[in-house]
Coordinates of C-alpha atoms in Angstrom, one line a residue:
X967 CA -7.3 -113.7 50.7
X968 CA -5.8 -116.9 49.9
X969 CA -6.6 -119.6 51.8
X970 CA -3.6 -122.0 52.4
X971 CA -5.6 -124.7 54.4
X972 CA -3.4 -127.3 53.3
X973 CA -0.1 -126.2 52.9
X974 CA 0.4 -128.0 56.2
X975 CA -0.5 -130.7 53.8
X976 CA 2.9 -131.1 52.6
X977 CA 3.8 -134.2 54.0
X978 CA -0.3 -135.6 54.2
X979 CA 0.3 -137.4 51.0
X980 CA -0.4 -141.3 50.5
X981 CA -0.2 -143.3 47.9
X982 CA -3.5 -145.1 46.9
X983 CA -4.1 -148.1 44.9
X984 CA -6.8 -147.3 43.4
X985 CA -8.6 -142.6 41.6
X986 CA -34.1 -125.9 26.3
X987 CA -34.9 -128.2 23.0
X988 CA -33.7 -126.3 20.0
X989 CA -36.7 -125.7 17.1
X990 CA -36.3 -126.5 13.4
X991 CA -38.2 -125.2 10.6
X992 CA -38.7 -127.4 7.8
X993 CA -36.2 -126.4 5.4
X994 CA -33.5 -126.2 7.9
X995 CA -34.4 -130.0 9.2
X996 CA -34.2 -131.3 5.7
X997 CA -30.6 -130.2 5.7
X998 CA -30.4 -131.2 9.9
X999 CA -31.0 -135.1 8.6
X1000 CA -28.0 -137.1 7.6
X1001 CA -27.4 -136.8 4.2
X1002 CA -26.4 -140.3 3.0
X1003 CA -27.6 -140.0 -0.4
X1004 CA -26.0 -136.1 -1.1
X1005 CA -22.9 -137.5 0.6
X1006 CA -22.5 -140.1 -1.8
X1007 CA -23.2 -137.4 -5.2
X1008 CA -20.8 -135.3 -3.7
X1009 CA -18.2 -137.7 -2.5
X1010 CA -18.4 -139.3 -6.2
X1011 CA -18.4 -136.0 -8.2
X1012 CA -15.4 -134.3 -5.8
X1013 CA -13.6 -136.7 -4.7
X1014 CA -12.4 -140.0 -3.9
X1015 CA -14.0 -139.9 0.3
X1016 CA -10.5 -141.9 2.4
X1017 CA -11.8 -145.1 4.7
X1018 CA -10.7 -143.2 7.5
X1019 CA -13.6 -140.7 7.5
X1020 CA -15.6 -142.9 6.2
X1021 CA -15.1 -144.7 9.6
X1022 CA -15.5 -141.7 11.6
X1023 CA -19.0 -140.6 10.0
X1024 CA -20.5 -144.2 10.0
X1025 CA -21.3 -144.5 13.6
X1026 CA -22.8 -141.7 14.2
X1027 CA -24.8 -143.2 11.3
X1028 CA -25.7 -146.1 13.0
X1029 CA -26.3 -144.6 16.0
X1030 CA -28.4 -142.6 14.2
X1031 CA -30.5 -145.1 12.5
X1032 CA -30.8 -147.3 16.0
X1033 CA -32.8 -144.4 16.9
X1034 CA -35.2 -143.9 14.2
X1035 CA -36.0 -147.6 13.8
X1036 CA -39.4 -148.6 15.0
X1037 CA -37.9 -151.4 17.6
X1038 CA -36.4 -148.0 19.3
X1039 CA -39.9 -146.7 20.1
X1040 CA -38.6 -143.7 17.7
X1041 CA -37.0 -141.9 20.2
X1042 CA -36.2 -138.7 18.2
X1043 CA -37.1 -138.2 14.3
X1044 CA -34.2 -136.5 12.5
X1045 CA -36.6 -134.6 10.1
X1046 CA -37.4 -132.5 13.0
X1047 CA -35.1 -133.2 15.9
X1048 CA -37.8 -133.6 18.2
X1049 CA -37.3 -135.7 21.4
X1050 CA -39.6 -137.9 22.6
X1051 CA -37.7 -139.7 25.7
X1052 CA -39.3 -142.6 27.7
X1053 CA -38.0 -142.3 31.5
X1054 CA -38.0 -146.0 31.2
X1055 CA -35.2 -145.7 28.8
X1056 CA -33.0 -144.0 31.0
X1057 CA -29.7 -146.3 30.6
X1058 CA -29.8 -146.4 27.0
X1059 CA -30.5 -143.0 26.9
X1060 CA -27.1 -142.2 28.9
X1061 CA -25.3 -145.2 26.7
X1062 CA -26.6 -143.2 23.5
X1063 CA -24.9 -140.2 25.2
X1064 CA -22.1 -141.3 25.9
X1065 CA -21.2 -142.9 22.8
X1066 CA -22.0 -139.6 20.8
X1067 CA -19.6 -138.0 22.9
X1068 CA -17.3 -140.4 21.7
X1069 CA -18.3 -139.5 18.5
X1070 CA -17.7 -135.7 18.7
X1071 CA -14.3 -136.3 20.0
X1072 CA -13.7 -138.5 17.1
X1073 CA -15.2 -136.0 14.3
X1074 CA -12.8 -133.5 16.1
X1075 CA -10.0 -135.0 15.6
X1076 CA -10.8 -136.1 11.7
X1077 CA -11.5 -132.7 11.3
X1078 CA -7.9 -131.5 11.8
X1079 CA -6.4 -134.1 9.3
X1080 CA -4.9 -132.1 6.7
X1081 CA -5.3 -133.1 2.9
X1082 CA -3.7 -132.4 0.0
X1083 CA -6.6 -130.8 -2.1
X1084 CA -7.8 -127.2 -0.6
X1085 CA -11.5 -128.1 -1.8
X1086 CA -11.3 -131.6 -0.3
X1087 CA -10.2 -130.0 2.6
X1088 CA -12.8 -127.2 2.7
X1089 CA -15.7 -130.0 1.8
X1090 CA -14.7 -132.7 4.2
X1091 CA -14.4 -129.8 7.1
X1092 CA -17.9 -128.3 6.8
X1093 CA -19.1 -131.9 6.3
X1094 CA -18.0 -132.6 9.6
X1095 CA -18.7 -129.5 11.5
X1096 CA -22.2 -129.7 10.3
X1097 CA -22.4 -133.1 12.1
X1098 CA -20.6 -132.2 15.0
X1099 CA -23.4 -129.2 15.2
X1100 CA -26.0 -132.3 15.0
X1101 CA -24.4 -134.1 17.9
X1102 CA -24.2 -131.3 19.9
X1103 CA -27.8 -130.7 19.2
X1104 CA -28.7 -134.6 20.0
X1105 CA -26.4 -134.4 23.1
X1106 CA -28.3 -131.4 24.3
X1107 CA -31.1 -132.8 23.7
X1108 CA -30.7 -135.7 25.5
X1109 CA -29.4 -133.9 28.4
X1110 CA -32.3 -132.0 28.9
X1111 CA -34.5 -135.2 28.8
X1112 CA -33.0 -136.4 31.9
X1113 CA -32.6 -136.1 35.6
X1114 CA -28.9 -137.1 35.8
X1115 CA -28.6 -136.2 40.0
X1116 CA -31.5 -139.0 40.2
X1117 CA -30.5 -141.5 37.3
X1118 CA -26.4 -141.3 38.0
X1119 CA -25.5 -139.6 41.0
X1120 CA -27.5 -140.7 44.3
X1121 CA -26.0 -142.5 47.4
X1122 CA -23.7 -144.6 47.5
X1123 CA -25.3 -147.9 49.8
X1124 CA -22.7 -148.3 52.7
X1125 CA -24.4 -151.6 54.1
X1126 CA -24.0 -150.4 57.8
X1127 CA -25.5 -153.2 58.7
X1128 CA -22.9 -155.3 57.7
X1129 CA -20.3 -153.5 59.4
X1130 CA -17.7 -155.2 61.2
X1131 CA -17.1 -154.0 64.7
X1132 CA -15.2 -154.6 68.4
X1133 CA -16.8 -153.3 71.7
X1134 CA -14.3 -150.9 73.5
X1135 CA -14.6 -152.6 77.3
X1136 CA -11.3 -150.3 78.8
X1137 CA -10.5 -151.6 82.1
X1138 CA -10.5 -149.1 84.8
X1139 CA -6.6 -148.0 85.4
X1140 CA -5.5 -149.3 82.1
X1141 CA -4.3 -146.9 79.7
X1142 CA -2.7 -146.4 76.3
X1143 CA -0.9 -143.2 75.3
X1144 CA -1.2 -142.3 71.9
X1145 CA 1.8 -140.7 70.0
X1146 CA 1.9 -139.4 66.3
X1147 CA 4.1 -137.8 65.3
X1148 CA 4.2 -138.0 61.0
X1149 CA 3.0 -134.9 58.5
X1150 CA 0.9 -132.9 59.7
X1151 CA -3.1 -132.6 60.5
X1152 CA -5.1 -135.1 58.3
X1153 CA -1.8 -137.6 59.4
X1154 CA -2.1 -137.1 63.1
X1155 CA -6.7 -137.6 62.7
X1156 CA -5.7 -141.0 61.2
X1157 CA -3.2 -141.5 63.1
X1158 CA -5.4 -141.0 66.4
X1159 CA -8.3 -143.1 64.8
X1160 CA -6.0 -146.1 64.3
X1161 CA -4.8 -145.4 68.3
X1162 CA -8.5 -145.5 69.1
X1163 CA -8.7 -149.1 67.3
X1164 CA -5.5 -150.5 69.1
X1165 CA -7.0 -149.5 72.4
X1166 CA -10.4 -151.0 71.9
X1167 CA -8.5 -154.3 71.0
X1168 CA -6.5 -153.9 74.3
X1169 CA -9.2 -152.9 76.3
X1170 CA -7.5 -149.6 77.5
X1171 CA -8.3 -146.0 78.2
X1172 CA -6.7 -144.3 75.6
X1173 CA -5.0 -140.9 76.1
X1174 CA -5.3 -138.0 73.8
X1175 CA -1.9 -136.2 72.8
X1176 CA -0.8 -133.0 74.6
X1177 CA -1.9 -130.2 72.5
X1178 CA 2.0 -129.0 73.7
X1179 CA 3.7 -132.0 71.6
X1180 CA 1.1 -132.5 69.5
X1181 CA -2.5 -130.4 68.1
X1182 CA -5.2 -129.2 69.5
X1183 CA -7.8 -131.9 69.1
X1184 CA -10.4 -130.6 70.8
X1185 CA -10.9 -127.5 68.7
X1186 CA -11.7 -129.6 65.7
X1187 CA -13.0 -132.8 66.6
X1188 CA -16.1 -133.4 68.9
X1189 CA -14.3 -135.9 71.5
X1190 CA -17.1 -135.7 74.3
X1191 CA -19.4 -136.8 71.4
X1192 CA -17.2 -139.9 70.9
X1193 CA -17.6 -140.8 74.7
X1194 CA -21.6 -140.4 74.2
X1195 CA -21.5 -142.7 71.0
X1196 CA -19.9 -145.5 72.8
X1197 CA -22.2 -145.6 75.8
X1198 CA -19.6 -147.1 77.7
X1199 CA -19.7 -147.1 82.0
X1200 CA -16.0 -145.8 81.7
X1201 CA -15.1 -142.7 79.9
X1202 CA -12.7 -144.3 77.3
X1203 CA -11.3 -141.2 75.5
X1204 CA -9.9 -139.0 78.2
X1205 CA -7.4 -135.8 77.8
X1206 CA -3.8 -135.7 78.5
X1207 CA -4.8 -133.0 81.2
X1208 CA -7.3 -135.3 83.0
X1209 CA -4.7 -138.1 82.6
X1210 CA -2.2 -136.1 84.7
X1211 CA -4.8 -135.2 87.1
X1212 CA -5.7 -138.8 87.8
X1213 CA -2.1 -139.5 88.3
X1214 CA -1.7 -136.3 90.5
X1215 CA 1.4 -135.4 88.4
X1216 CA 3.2 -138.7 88.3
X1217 CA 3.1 -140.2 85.3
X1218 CA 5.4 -142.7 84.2
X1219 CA 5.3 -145.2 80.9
X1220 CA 5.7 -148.6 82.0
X1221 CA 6.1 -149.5 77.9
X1222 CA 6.5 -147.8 75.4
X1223 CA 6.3 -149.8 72.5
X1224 CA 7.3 -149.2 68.7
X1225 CA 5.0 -150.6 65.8
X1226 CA 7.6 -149.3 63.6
X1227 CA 11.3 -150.3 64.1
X1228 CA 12.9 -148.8 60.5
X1229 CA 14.3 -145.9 60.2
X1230 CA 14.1 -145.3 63.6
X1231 CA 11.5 -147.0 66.7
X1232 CA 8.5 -145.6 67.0
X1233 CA 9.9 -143.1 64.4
X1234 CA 10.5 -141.0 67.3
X1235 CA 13.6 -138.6 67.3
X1236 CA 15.8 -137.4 70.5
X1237 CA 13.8 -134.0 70.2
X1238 CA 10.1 -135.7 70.7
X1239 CA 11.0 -138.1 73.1
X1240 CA 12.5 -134.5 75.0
X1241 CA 8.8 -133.0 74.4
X1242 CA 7.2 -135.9 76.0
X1243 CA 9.3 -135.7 78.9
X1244 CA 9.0 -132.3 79.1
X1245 CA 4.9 -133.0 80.2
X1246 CA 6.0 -134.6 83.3
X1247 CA 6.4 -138.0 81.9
X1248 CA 9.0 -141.1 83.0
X1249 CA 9.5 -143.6 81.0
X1250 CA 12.1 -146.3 79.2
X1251 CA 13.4 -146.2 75.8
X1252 CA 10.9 -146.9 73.3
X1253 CA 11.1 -151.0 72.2
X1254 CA 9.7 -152.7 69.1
X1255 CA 7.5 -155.3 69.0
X1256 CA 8.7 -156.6 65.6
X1257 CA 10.9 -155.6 62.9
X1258 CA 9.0 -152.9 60.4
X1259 CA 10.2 -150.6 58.1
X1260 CA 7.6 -147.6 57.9
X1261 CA 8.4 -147.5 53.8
X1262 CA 7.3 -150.7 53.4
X1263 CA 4.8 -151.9 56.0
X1264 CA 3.5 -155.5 55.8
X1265 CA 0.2 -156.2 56.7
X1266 CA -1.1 -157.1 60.1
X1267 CA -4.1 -159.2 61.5
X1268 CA -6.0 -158.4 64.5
X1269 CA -4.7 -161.4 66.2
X1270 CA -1.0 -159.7 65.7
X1271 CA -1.6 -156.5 67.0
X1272 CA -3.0 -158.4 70.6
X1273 CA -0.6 -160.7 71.0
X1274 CA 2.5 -158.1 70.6
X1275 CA 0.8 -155.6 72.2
X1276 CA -0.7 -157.1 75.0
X1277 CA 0.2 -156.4 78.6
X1278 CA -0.6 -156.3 82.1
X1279 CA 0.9 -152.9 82.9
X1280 CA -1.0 -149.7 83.4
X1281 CA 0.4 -146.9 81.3
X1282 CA 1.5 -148.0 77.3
X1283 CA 2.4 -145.6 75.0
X1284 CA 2.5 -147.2 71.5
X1285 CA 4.4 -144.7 69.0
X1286 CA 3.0 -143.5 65.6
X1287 CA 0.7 -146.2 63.5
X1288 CA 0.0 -143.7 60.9
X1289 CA 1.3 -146.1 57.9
X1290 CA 0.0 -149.6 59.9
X1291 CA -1.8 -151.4 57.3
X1292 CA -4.3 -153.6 60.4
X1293 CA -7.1 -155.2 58.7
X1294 CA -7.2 -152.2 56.9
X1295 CA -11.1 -153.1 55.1
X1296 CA -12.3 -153.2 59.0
X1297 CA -10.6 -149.7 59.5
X1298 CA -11.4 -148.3 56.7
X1299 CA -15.3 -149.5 56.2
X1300 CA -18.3 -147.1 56.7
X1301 CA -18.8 -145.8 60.3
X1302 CA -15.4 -147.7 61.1
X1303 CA -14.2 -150.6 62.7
X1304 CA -15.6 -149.9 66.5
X1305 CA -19.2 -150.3 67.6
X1306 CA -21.3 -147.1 68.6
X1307 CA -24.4 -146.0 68.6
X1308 CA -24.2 -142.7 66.3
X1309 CA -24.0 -142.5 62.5
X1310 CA -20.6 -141.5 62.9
X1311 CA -18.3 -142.0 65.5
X1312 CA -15.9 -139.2 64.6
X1313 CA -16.4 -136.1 63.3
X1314 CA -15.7 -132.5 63.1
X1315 CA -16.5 -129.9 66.5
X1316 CA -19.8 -129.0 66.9
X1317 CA -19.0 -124.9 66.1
X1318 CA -17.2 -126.1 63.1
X1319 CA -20.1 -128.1 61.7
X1320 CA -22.7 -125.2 62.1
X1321 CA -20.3 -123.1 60.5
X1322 CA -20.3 -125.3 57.7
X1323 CA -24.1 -125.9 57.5
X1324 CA -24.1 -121.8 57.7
X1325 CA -21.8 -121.5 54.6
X1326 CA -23.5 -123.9 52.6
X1327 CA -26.9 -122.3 53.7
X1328 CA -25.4 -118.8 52.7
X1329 CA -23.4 -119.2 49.6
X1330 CA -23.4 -122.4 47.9
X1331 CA -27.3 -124.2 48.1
X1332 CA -28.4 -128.0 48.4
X1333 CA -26.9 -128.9 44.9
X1334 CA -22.9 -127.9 44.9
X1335 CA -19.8 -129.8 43.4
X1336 CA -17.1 -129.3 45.7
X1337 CA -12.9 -130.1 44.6
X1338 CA -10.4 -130.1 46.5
X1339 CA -7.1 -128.9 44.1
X1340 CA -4.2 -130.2 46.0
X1341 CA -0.8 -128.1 44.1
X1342 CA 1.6 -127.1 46.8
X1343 CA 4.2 -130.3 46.8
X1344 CA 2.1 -132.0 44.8
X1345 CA 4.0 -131.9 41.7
X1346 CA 7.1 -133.6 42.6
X1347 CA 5.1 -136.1 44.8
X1348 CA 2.5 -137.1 42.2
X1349 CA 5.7 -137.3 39.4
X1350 CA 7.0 -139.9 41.7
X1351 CA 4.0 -142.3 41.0
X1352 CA 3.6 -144.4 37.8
X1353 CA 0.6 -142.8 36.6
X1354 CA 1.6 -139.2 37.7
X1355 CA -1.5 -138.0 39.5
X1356 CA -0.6 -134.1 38.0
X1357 CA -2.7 -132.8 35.8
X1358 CA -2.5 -129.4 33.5
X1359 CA -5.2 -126.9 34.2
X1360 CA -6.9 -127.1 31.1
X1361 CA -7.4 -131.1 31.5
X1362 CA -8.3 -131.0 34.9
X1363 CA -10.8 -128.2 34.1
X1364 CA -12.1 -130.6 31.6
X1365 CA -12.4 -133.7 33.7
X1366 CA -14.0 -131.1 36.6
X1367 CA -16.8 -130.1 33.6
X1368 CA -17.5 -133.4 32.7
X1369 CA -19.3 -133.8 36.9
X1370 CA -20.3 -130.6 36.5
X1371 CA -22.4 -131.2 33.3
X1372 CA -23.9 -134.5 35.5
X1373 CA -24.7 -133.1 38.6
X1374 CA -26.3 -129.9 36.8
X1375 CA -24.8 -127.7 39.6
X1376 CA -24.8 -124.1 39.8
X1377 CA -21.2 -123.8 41.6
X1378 CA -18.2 -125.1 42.7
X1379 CA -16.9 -125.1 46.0
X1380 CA -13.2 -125.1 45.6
X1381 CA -10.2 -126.1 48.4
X1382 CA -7.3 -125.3 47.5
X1383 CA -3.6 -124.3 48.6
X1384 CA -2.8 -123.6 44.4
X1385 CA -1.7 -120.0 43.4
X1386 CA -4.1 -117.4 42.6
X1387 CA -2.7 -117.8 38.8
X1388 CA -3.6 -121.4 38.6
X1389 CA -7.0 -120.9 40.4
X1390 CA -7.7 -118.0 37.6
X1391 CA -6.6 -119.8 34.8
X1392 CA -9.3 -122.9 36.1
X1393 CA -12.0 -120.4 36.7
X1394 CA -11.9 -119.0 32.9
X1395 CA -12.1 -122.9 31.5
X1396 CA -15.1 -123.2 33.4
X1397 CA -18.1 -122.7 30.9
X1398 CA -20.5 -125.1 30.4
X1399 CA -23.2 -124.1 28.0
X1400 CA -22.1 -120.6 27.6
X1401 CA -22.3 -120.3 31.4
X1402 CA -19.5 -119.7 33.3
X1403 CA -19.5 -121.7 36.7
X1404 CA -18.2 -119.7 39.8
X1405 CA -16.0 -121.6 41.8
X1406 CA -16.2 -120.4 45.3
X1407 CA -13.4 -120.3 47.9
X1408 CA -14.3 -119.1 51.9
X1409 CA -14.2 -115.4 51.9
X1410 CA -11.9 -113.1 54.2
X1411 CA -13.9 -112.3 57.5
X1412 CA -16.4 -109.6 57.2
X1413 CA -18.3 -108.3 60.2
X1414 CA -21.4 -108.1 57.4
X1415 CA -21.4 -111.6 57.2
X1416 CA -22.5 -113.9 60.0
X1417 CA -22.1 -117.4 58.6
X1418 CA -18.4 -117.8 61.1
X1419 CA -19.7 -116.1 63.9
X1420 CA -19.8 -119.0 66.2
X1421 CA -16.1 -119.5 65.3
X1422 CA -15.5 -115.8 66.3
X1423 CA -17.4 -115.6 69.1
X1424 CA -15.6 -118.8 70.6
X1425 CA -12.2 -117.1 69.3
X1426 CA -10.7 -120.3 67.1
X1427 CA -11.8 -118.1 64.1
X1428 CA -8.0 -118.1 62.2
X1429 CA -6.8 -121.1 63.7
X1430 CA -5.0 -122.8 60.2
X1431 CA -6.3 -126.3 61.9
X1432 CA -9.9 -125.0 62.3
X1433 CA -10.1 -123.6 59.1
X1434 CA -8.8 -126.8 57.3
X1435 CA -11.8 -128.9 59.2
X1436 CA -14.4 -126.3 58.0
X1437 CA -13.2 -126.8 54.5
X1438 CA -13.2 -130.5 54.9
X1439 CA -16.6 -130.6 56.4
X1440 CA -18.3 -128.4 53.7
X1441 CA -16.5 -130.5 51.5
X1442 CA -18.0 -133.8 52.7
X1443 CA -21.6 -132.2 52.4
X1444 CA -21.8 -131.4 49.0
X1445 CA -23.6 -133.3 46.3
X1446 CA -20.4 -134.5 44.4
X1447 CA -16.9 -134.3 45.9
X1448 CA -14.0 -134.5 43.4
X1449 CA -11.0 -135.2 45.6
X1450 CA -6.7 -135.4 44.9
X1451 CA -5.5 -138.8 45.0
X1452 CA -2.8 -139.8 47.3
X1453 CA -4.0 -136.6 49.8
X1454 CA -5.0 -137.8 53.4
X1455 CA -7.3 -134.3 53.5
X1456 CA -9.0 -136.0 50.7
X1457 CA -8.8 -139.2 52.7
X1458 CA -10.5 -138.0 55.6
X1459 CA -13.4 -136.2 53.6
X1460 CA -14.5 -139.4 52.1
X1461 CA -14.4 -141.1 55.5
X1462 CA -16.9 -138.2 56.6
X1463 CA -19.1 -138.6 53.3
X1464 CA -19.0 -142.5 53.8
X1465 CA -19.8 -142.5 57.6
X1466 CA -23.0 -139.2 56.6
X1467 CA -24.4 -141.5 54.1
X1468 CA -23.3 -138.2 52.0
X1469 CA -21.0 -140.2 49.8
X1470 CA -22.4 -140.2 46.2
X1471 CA -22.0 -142.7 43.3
X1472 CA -20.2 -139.8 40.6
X1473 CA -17.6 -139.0 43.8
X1474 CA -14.2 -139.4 41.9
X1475 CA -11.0 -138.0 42.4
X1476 CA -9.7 -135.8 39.6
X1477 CA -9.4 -137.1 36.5
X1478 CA -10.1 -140.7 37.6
X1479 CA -9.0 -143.0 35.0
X1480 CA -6.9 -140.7 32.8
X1481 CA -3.2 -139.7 32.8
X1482 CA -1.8 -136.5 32.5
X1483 CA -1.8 -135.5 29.1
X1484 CA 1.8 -133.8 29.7
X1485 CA 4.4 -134.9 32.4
X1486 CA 7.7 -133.2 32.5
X1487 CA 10.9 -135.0 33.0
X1488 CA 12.6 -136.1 36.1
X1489 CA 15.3 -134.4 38.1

């Protein structure tokens, strides 16, 4: 069963500006070491050796004899390949590792230079595959020396106590109406966290959405949590059903104000503001407070945001603020911008959390890689930017190998919305010392297995929204997270691992750093 969490991801796209030892006897390490001196006979005798490999041997040379060098503390003998590593040595060790990487790839490529003699040819290539078996061996060697989840990948330091924050102090009868209305799911969460932010500035009760014009929030966030957090005398997250019942069924807007004025205010068309009335609501045409084009938004101070949005009537709505770039390091920082008394202000429902925990406890264990491999719309989106963000299966199944190899972990939990043919073709690429590593997906429901009872049993098993928080929570508890740039469902599981303390220095998105090795042409 394919799980299509995110094809209601279509629109949820952003664009970021950032993204054993092996044993020798002694006739075989004789012809293990470097061979300077029978290189030079042989290159002499046969043929004239071109500067070009001459560059691509020597330094691995040098590398070599770094090592073996008494101011090295002789950390592995070539006549026998045996490693003697010094755990004080750690970052030379990885520096050492990395540049024989470099090395390999560089032997690889020299290796597939054709030449005009066949011997030279057949000499020069079983030169360097020999040496490319010796780095393998070093690399492997090295790797097994070290404890790269300790050395490379632990917690990332969030500084919580540095954090940045405003008291929410609503006044009793003043409330703000949140309205979102752009993409879909991850959109409307951020979208309703930056609501939260305006109506702590403002002082104001803020109003969740009607699941009827908007989603169900309550199935997949924990909102009485957020009230207990804040350990405020006034509840200042309140439903749109306990709204009305304050109001006895007469509700009216006395403002409803636009951040966004371009292409439309409030982004709002004739059919949502019918929805809203629909609920029982009065209210006046929605105004902005300033000139804003939701393509290109400027960016806003605190000081802004009170001085437009400041007023002395009861009921505000303020429309969508989805793309509002407001002190956007304060929003975005660890734990986020308003003060509470939890490690996290927001996160995913209580059933949806055990059900994670469950999963993880069931299929995947402590130590777990987990992707997310956004593909549907993400072609044409990702061709749009200038690097595209798009990358062949066989290079992202290289780049996902690379984490894999430094986390040391036993499987993959994988999130996706890509065909079965391009999740198939990943799967196969995935070998990393012979081993093949399984990525998992969530399985169809099987009354076997009890890991999603809870969801069952409470009947929001199915629900496309529920399922898409589950995968974004067992996401944000794994060990490593690889995540899609310019995705919002990425987004929002690194604002759970940052706020858990869960958010680990080798979390990357997909090949960070690289461009697609292949991008097709433009319509």
């Amino acid at each position: 069963m394919e799980r299509d969490y995110c094809s209601d991801e279509e629109d949820d796209l952003i664009h970021e500006k950032e993204r054993n030892a092996p044993t020798t006897s002694s006739s075989s390490s004789s012809s293990s070491s470097f061979h300077v001196e029978h290189l030079r006979s042989r290159f002499s005798s046969k043929f004239k050796f071109q500067k070009r490999y001459l560059f691509a041997i020597l330094p691995l040379f040098i590398i070599l004899l770094y090592y073996i060098t008494p101011d090295s503390h002789s950390l592995f003998s070539l006549s026998s390949l045996n490693v003697n590593v010094n755990v004080h040595h750690d970052q030379s060790q990885l520096r050492a590792l990395y540049l024989l990487r470099q090395q390999q790839l560089g032997l690889l490529r020299a290796a597939n230079i054709p030449l005009n003699s066949t011997s030279q040819k057949h000499n020069l290539k079983s030169l360097l595959s020999n040496q490319i078996s010796l780095n393998s061996q070093i690399q492997q060697l090295l790797l097994s020396s070290l404890d790269f989840r300790n050395a490379t990948c632990g917690t990332v330091d969030q500084k919580l106590t540095q954090r940045r924050t405003v008291e929410w102090k609503a006044k009793a009868d003043k409330y703000l109406l949140a309205v979102c209305v752009s993409g879909q799911m991850s959109n409307h969460l951020i979208c309703l966290e930056k609501h939260m932010f305006f109506a702590a500035l403002l002082n104001r009760i803020l109003i969740i959405p009607s699941s009827k014009v908007d989603y169900q929030y309550d199935r997949v966030l924990d909102i009485d949590r957020i009230n207990k957090c804040l350990r405020t005398k006034l509840k200042v997250l309140i439903s749109f059903q306990e709204f009305s019942s304050i109001k006895k069924n007469h509700m009216h807007v006395d403002k409803f104000l636009c951040y966004f004025s371009l292409p439309q205010p409030c982004y709002l068309d004739d059919e949502h503001l019918n929805k809203l009335k629909s609920l029982g609501l009065s209210m006046s045409r929605p105004t902005p407070v300033w000139e804003e084009d939701i393509r290109k938004p400027k960016k806003r101070s605190l000081q802004d945001v009170v001085s437009r949005f400041s007023h002395d009537d009861d009921v505000l709505a303020i429309g969508d603020i989805f793309y509002a770039e407001v002190e956007q390091d304060w929003v975005m920082q660890p734990g986020g911008p308003i003060a509470h008394h939890c490690k996290t202000l927001i996160e995913p429902n209580r059933l949806i959390l055990l059900t994670a925990q469950r999963f993880i406890q069931t299929f995947l264990g402590r130590n777990f890689v987990a992707l997310h491999f956004r593909r549907h719309g993400f072609l044409k989106f990702c061709n749009g930017k200038k690097p595209s963000c798009f990358y062949p299966i066989p290079q992202a199944a290289d780049c996902i190998m690379r984490v894999v190899e430094r986390v040391n972990a036993a499987v993959i939990y994988l999130s996706t919305d890509a065909a079965e043919s391009e999740t198939g073709l990943l799967q196969s690429l995935l070998v990393v010392d012979g081993r093949t590593v399984p990525l998992v997906k969530r399985p169809p429901r099987n009354s076997a297995e009890k890991w999603d009872a809870l969801l069952y049993r409470h009947h929001i098993e199915g629900d496309p929204q529920v399922e898409a928080m589950l995968d974004k929570t067992i996401c944000a508890m794994s060990s490593v997270f690889i995540g899609a740039s310019g995705s919002t469902f990425t987004q929002d599981i690194r604002r759970l691992r940052k706020d858990w303390g869960s958010a680990s220095l080798c979390d990357e998105y997909l090949c960070q750093g690289q461009e697609p090795n292949v991008v097709a042409d433009t319509q």
